[in-house]
Coordinates of C-alpha atoms in Angstrom, one line a residue:
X7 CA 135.8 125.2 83.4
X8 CA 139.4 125.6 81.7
X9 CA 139.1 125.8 78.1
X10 CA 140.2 122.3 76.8
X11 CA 142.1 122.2 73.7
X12 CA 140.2 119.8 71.7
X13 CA 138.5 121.8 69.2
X14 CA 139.6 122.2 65.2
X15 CA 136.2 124.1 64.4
X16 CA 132.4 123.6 63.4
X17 CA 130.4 123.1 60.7
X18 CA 129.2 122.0 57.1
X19 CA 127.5 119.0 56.9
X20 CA 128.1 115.4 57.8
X21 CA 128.3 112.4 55.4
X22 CA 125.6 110.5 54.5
X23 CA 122.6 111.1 54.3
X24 CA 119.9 113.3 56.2
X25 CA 118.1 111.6 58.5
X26 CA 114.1 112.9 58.2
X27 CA 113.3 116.1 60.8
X28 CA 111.3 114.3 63.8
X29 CA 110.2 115.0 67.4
X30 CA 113.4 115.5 69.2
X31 CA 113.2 112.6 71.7
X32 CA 111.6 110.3 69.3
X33 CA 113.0 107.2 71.0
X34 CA 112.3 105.7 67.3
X35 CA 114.7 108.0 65.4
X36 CA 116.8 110.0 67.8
X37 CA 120.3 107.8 67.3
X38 CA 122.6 109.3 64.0
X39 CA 124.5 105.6 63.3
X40 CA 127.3 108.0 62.0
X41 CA 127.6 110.0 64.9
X42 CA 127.6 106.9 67.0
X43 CA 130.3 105.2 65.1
X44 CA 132.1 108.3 66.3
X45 CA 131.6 108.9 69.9
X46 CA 131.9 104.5 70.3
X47 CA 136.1 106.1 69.5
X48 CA 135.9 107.7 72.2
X49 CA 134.5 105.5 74.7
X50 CA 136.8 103.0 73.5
X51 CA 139.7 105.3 74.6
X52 CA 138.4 105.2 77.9
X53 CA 135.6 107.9 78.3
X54 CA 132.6 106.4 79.9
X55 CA 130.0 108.5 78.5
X56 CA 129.6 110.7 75.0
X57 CA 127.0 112.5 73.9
X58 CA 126.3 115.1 70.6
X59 CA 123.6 117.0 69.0
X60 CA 123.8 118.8 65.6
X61 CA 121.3 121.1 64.0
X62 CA 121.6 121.3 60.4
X63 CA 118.8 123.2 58.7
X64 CA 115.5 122.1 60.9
X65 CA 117.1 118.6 60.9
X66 CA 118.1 116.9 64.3
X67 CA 120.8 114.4 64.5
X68 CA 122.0 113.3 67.3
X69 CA 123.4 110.3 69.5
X70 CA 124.9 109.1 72.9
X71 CA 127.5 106.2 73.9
X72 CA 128.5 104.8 76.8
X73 CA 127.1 105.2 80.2
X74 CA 125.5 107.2 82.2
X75 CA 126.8 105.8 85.3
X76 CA 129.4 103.6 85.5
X77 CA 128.0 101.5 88.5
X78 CA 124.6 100.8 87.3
X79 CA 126.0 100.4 83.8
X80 CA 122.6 102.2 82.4
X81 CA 123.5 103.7 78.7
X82 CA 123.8 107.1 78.2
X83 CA 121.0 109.2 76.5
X84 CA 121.1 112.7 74.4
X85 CA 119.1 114.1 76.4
X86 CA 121.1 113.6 79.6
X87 CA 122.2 116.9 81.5
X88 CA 125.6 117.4 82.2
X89 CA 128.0 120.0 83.6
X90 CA 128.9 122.3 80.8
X91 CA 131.9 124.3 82.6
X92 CA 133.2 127.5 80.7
X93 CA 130.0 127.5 78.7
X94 CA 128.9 129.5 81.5
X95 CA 130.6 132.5 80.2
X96 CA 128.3 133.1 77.9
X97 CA 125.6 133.2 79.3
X98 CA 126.9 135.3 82.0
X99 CA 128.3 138.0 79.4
X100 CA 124.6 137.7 77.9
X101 CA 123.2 138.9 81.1
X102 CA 126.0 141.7 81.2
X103 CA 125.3 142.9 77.8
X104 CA 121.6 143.2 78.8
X105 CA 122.1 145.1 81.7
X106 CA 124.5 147.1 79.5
X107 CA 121.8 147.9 76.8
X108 CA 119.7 149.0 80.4
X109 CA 121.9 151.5 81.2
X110 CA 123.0 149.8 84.2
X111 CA 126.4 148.8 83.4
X112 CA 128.8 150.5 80.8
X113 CA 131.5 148.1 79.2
X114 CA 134.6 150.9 78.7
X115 CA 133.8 152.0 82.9
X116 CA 135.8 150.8 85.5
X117 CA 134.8 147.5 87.9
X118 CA 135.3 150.1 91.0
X119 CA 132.4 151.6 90.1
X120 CA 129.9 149.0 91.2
X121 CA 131.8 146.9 93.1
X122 CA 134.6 149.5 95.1
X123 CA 137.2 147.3 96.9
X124 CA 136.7 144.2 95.3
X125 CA 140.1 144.4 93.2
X126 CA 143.1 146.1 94.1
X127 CA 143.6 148.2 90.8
X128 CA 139.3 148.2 89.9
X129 CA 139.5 151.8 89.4
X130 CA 141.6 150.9 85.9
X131 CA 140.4 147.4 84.7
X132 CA 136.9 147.9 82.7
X133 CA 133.6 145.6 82.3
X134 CA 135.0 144.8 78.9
X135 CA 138.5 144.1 79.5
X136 CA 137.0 140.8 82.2
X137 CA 134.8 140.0 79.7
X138 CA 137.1 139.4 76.7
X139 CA 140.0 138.5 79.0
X140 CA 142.2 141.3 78.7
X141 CA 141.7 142.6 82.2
X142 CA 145.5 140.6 83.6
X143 CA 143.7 139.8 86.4
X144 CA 145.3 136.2 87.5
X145 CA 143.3 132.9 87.1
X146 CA 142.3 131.6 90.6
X147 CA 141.9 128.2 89.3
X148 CA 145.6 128.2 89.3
X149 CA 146.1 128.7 92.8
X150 CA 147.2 125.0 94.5
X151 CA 144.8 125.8 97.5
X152 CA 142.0 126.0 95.6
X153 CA 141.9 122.1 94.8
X154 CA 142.5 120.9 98.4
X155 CA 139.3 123.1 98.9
X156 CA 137.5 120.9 96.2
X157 CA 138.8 117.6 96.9
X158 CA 137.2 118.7 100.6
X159 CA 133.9 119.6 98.8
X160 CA 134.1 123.1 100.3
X161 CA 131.5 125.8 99.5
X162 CA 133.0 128.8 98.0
X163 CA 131.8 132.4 98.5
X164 CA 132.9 134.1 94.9
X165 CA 134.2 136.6 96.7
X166 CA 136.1 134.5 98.4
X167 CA 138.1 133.6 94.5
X168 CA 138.9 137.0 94.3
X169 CA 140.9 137.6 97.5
X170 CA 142.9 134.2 96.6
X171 CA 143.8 135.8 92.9
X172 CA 144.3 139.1 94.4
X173 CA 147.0 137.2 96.7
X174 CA 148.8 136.8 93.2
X175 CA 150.7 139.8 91.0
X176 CA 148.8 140.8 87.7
X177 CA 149.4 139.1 84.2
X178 CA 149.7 142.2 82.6
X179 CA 148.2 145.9 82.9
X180 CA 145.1 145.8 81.8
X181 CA 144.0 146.0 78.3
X182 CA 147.9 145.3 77.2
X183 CA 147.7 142.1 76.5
X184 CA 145.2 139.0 76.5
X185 CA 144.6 135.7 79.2
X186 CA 142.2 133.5 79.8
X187 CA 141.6 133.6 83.6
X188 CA 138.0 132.2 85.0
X189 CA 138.4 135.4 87.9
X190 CA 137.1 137.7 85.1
X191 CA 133.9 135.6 85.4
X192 CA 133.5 135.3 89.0
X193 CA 134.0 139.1 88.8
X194 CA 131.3 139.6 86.4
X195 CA 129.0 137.3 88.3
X196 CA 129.7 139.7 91.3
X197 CA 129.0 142.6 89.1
X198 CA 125.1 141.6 88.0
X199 CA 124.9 141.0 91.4
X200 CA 125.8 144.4 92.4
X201 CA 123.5 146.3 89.9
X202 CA 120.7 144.0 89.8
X203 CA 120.1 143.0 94.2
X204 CA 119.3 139.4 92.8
X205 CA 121.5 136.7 92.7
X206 CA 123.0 135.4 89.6
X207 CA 120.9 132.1 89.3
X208 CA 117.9 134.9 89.4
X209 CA 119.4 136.9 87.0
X210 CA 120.0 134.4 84.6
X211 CA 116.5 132.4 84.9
X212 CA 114.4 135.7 84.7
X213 CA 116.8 136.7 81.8
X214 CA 118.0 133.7 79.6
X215 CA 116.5 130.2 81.1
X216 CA 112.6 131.0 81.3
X217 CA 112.5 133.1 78.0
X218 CA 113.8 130.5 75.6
X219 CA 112.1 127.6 78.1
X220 CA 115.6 125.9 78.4
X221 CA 113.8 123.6 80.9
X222 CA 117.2 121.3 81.6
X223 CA 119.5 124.2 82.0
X224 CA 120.4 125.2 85.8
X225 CA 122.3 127.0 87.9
X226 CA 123.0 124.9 91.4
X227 CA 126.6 126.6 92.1
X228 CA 126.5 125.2 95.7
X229 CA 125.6 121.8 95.5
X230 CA 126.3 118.5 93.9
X231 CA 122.7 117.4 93.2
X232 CA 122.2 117.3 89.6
X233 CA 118.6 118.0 88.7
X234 CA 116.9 115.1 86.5
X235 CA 118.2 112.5 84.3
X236 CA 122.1 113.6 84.1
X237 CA 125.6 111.7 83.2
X238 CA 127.6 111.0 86.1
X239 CA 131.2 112.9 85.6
X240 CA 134.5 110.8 86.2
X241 CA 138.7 112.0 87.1
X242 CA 141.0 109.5 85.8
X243 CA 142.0 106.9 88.3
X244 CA 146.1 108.1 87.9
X245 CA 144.2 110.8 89.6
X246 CA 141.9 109.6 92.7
X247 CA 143.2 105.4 92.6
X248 CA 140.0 103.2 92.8
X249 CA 139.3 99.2 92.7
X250 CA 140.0 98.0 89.5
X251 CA 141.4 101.3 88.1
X252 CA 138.2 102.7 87.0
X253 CA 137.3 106.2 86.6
X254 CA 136.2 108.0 90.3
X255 CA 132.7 109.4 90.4
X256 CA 133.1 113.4 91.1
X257 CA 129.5 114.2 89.8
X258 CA 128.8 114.7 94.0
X259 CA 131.3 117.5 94.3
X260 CA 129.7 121.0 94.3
X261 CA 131.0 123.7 91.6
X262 CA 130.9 126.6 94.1
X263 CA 134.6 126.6 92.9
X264 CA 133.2 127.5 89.5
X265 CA 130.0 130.0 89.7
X266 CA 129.7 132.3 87.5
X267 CA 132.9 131.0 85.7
X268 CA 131.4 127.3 84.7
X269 CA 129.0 126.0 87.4
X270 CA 126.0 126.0 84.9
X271 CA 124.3 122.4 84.5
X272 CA 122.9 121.8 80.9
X273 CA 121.4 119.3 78.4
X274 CA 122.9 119.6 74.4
X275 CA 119.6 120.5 73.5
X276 CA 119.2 123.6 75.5
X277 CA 123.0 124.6 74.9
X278 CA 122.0 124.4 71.4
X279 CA 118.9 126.3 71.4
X280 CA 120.8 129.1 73.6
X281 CA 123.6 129.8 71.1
X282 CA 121.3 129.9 68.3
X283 CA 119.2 132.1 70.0
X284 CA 121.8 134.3 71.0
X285 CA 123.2 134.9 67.6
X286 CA 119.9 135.2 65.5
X287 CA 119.1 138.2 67.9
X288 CA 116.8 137.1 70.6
X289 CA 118.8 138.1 73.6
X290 CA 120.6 141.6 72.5
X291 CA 119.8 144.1 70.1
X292 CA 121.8 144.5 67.3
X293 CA 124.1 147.2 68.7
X294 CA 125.3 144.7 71.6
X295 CA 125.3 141.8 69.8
X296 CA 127.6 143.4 67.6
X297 CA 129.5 144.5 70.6
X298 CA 129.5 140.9 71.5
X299 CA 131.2 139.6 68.4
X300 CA 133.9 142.4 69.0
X301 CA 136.5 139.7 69.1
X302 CA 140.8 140.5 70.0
X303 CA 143.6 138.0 69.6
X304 CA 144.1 134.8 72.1
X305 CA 147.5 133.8 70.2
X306 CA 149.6 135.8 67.3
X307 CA 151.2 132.0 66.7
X308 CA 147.2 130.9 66.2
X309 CA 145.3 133.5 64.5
X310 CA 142.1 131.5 63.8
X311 CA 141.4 131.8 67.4
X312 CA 140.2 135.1 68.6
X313 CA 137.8 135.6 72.1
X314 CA 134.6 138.1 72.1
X315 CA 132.6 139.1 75.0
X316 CA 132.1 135.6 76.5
X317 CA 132.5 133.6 72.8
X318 CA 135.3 132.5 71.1
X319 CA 135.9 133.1 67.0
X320 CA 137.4 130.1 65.5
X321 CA 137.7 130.1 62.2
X322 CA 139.4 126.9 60.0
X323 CA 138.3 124.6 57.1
X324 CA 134.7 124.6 57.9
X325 CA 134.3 128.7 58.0
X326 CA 133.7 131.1 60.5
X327 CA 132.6 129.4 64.2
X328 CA 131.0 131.5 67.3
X329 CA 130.7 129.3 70.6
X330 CA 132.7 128.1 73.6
X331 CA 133.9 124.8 75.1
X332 CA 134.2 124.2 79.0
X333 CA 135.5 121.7 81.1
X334 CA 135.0 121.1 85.2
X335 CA 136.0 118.3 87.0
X336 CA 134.2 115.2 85.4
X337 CA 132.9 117.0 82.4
X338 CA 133.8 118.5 78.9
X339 CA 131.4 120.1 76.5
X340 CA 131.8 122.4 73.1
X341 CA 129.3 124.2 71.6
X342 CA 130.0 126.0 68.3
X343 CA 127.4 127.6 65.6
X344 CA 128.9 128.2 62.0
X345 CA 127.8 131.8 60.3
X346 CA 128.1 131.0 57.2
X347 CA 125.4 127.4 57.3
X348 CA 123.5 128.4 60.3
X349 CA 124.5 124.7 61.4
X350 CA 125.1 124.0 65.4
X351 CA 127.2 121.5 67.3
X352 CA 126.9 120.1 70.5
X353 CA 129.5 117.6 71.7
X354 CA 130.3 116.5 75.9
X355 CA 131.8 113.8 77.4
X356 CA 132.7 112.4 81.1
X357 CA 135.7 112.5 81.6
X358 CA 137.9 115.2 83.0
X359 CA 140.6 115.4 83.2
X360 CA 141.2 113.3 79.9
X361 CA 144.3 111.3 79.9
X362 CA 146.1 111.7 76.5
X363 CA 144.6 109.0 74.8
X364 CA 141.2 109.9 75.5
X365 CA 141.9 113.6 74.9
X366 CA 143.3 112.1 71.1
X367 CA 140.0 110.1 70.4
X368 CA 137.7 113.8 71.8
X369 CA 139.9 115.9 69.8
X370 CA 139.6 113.9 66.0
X371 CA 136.1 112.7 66.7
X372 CA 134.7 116.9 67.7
X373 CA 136.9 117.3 64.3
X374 CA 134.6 114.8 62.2
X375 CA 131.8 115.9 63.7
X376 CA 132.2 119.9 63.2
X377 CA 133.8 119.7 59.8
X378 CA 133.1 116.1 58.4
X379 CA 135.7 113.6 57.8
X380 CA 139.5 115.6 56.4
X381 CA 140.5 114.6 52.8
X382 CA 143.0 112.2 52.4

């Protein structure tokens, strides 16, 4: 759910050659041999399950290492669902923006005004300022109790991460400076709630999930059942100590912890079809999509990286990038769709938190895979 630092961009095309547009699962012609030469770094430094999908001009390319679950040994497919942690956000500032274009929700009023008493100071941070992380409001996720609450398995009520980062002094005044802090989500969450009576896994089926049929794509924030064929999702063992120091199976513990912040379940091919969907103009009109690409400054010291209404703007040697990575407990994923090529990139793995070495191999292989391999 906390954005991992692994990313150096997305984009032009991969070496070697095309591989010829198929049927998606074709169990024939589904494995890139380049992409798995890739991903085979990164189970070698210790990650038990890869996965990546790239579109690139009606082609599909596309491949998986490792395993699915490391106590059957079965290998891992592209196809498997995983947890996709921040990439949530996006989705959820989708549904936001629509409800926006509505009339129901106004970015530049104040929270108060739909949900009164939720925040302390609601009367002065706006819809905008949670959505592009300017609002100061203190990441929960921070707080020490909230992982004895996980490691119990707990079910959190969302409102329930609010009162434990209201416990906690702002960041800054609102719209003075900029923080990434998953309450702005869980806030938002609460906020479709509010206007719309449904909850927010209605919301975002009715919305998102039915219209673009992104069949693998779910929203169980209160359980740990993962719905069809799925990678399990591993801690370190320096972390939770097993038999034979091998990674420790979390893909039971319920994201309630996440919601609306990250507890959305995916498949690469769905993530993939969602971003491009989202910025060719399927889910806002013009105006909000616009309003959505409205980006401010994450870093001064790093200005390739600037955050929009639930997207991030990287932009490096491969162009101009629009997408978001996410990690939860067992899981990181990236998604990232280059303007300038139209080409999108899909990458997750099973392993969070990554020790360093693993977090090396993730960060130079989503490197090749966006960009292509660095000149020498």
């Amino acid at each position: 759910m906390l954005v991992p630092s692994l990313l150096a961009g997305a984009a032009p095309a991969l070496a070697g050659p095309a591989t010829p547009r198929v049927t998606e699962w074709d169990p024939a012609a589904r494995i890139d041999p380049e992409l798995r030469t890739l991903l085979d770094g990164v189970i070698a430094a210790g990650v038990p399950g890869a996965l990546v999908r790239v579109g690139d001009h009606g082609r599909i390319h596309q491949a998986a290492a490792g395993v699915t679950d490391l106590a059957t040994g079965a290998p891992l497919r592209p196809r498997a669902r995983v947890r996709v942690g921040s990439v949530t956000k996006t989705f959820v500032a989708t549904v936001v923006l629509q409800l926006v274009g509505e009339g129901r929700l106004a970015l530049d009023r104040p929270v108060g005004r739909w949900l009164p008493g939720l925040l302390r100071d609601g009367d002065t941070i706006t819809v905008r300022q949670l959505l592009n992380h300017t609002s100061g409001l203190f990441d929960y996720t921070a707080d020490p109790a909230l992982l004895a609450g996980i490691v119990q398995n707990r079910v959190f009520d969302p409102a329930e991460l609010v009162a434990l980062a209201e416990t906690h002094p702002r960041s800054f005044p609102p719209g003075t400076g900029w923080e990434y802090s998953n309450t702005n989500y869980i806030v938002a969450g609460l906020l479709i709630e509010a206007v719309t009576r449904h909850p927010l896994g209605e919301e975002l089926q009715h919305r998102i999930l039915r219209p673009l049929g992104l069949a693998d794509t779910s929203f169980p924030a209160t359980t740990g059942d993962l719905p069809g064929y799925h990678a399990h999702g591993y801690v370190p063992p320096d972390l939770v100590p097993t038999a034979g120091g091998r990674p420790y199976d979390v893909t039971g513990l319920n994201p309630s912890h996440a919601w609306a912040a990250g507890a959305l379940v995916s498949s690469a091919r769905d993530v993939s079809r969602f971003y491009q969907s989202l910025m060719g103009g399927e889910l806002l009109r013009a105006p909000l999509l616009a309003q959505l690409r409205t980006t401010v400054a994450e870093n001064p010291a790093a200005p390739g990286f600037r955050y929009g209404l639930g997207i991030e703007r990287v932009q490096d040697r491969c162009g101009v990038n629009w997408g978001h990575s996410g990690a939860i407990f067992g899981y990181q994923t990236m998604a990232f769709w280059n303007e300038d090529t139209g080409r999108m990139v899909v990458m997750a793995s099973t392993l969070d938190p990554a020790p360093a070495a693993a977090e090396a191999a993730l960060a130079k292989t989503a490197d090749e895979v966006l960009c292509g391999p660095s000149s020498p």
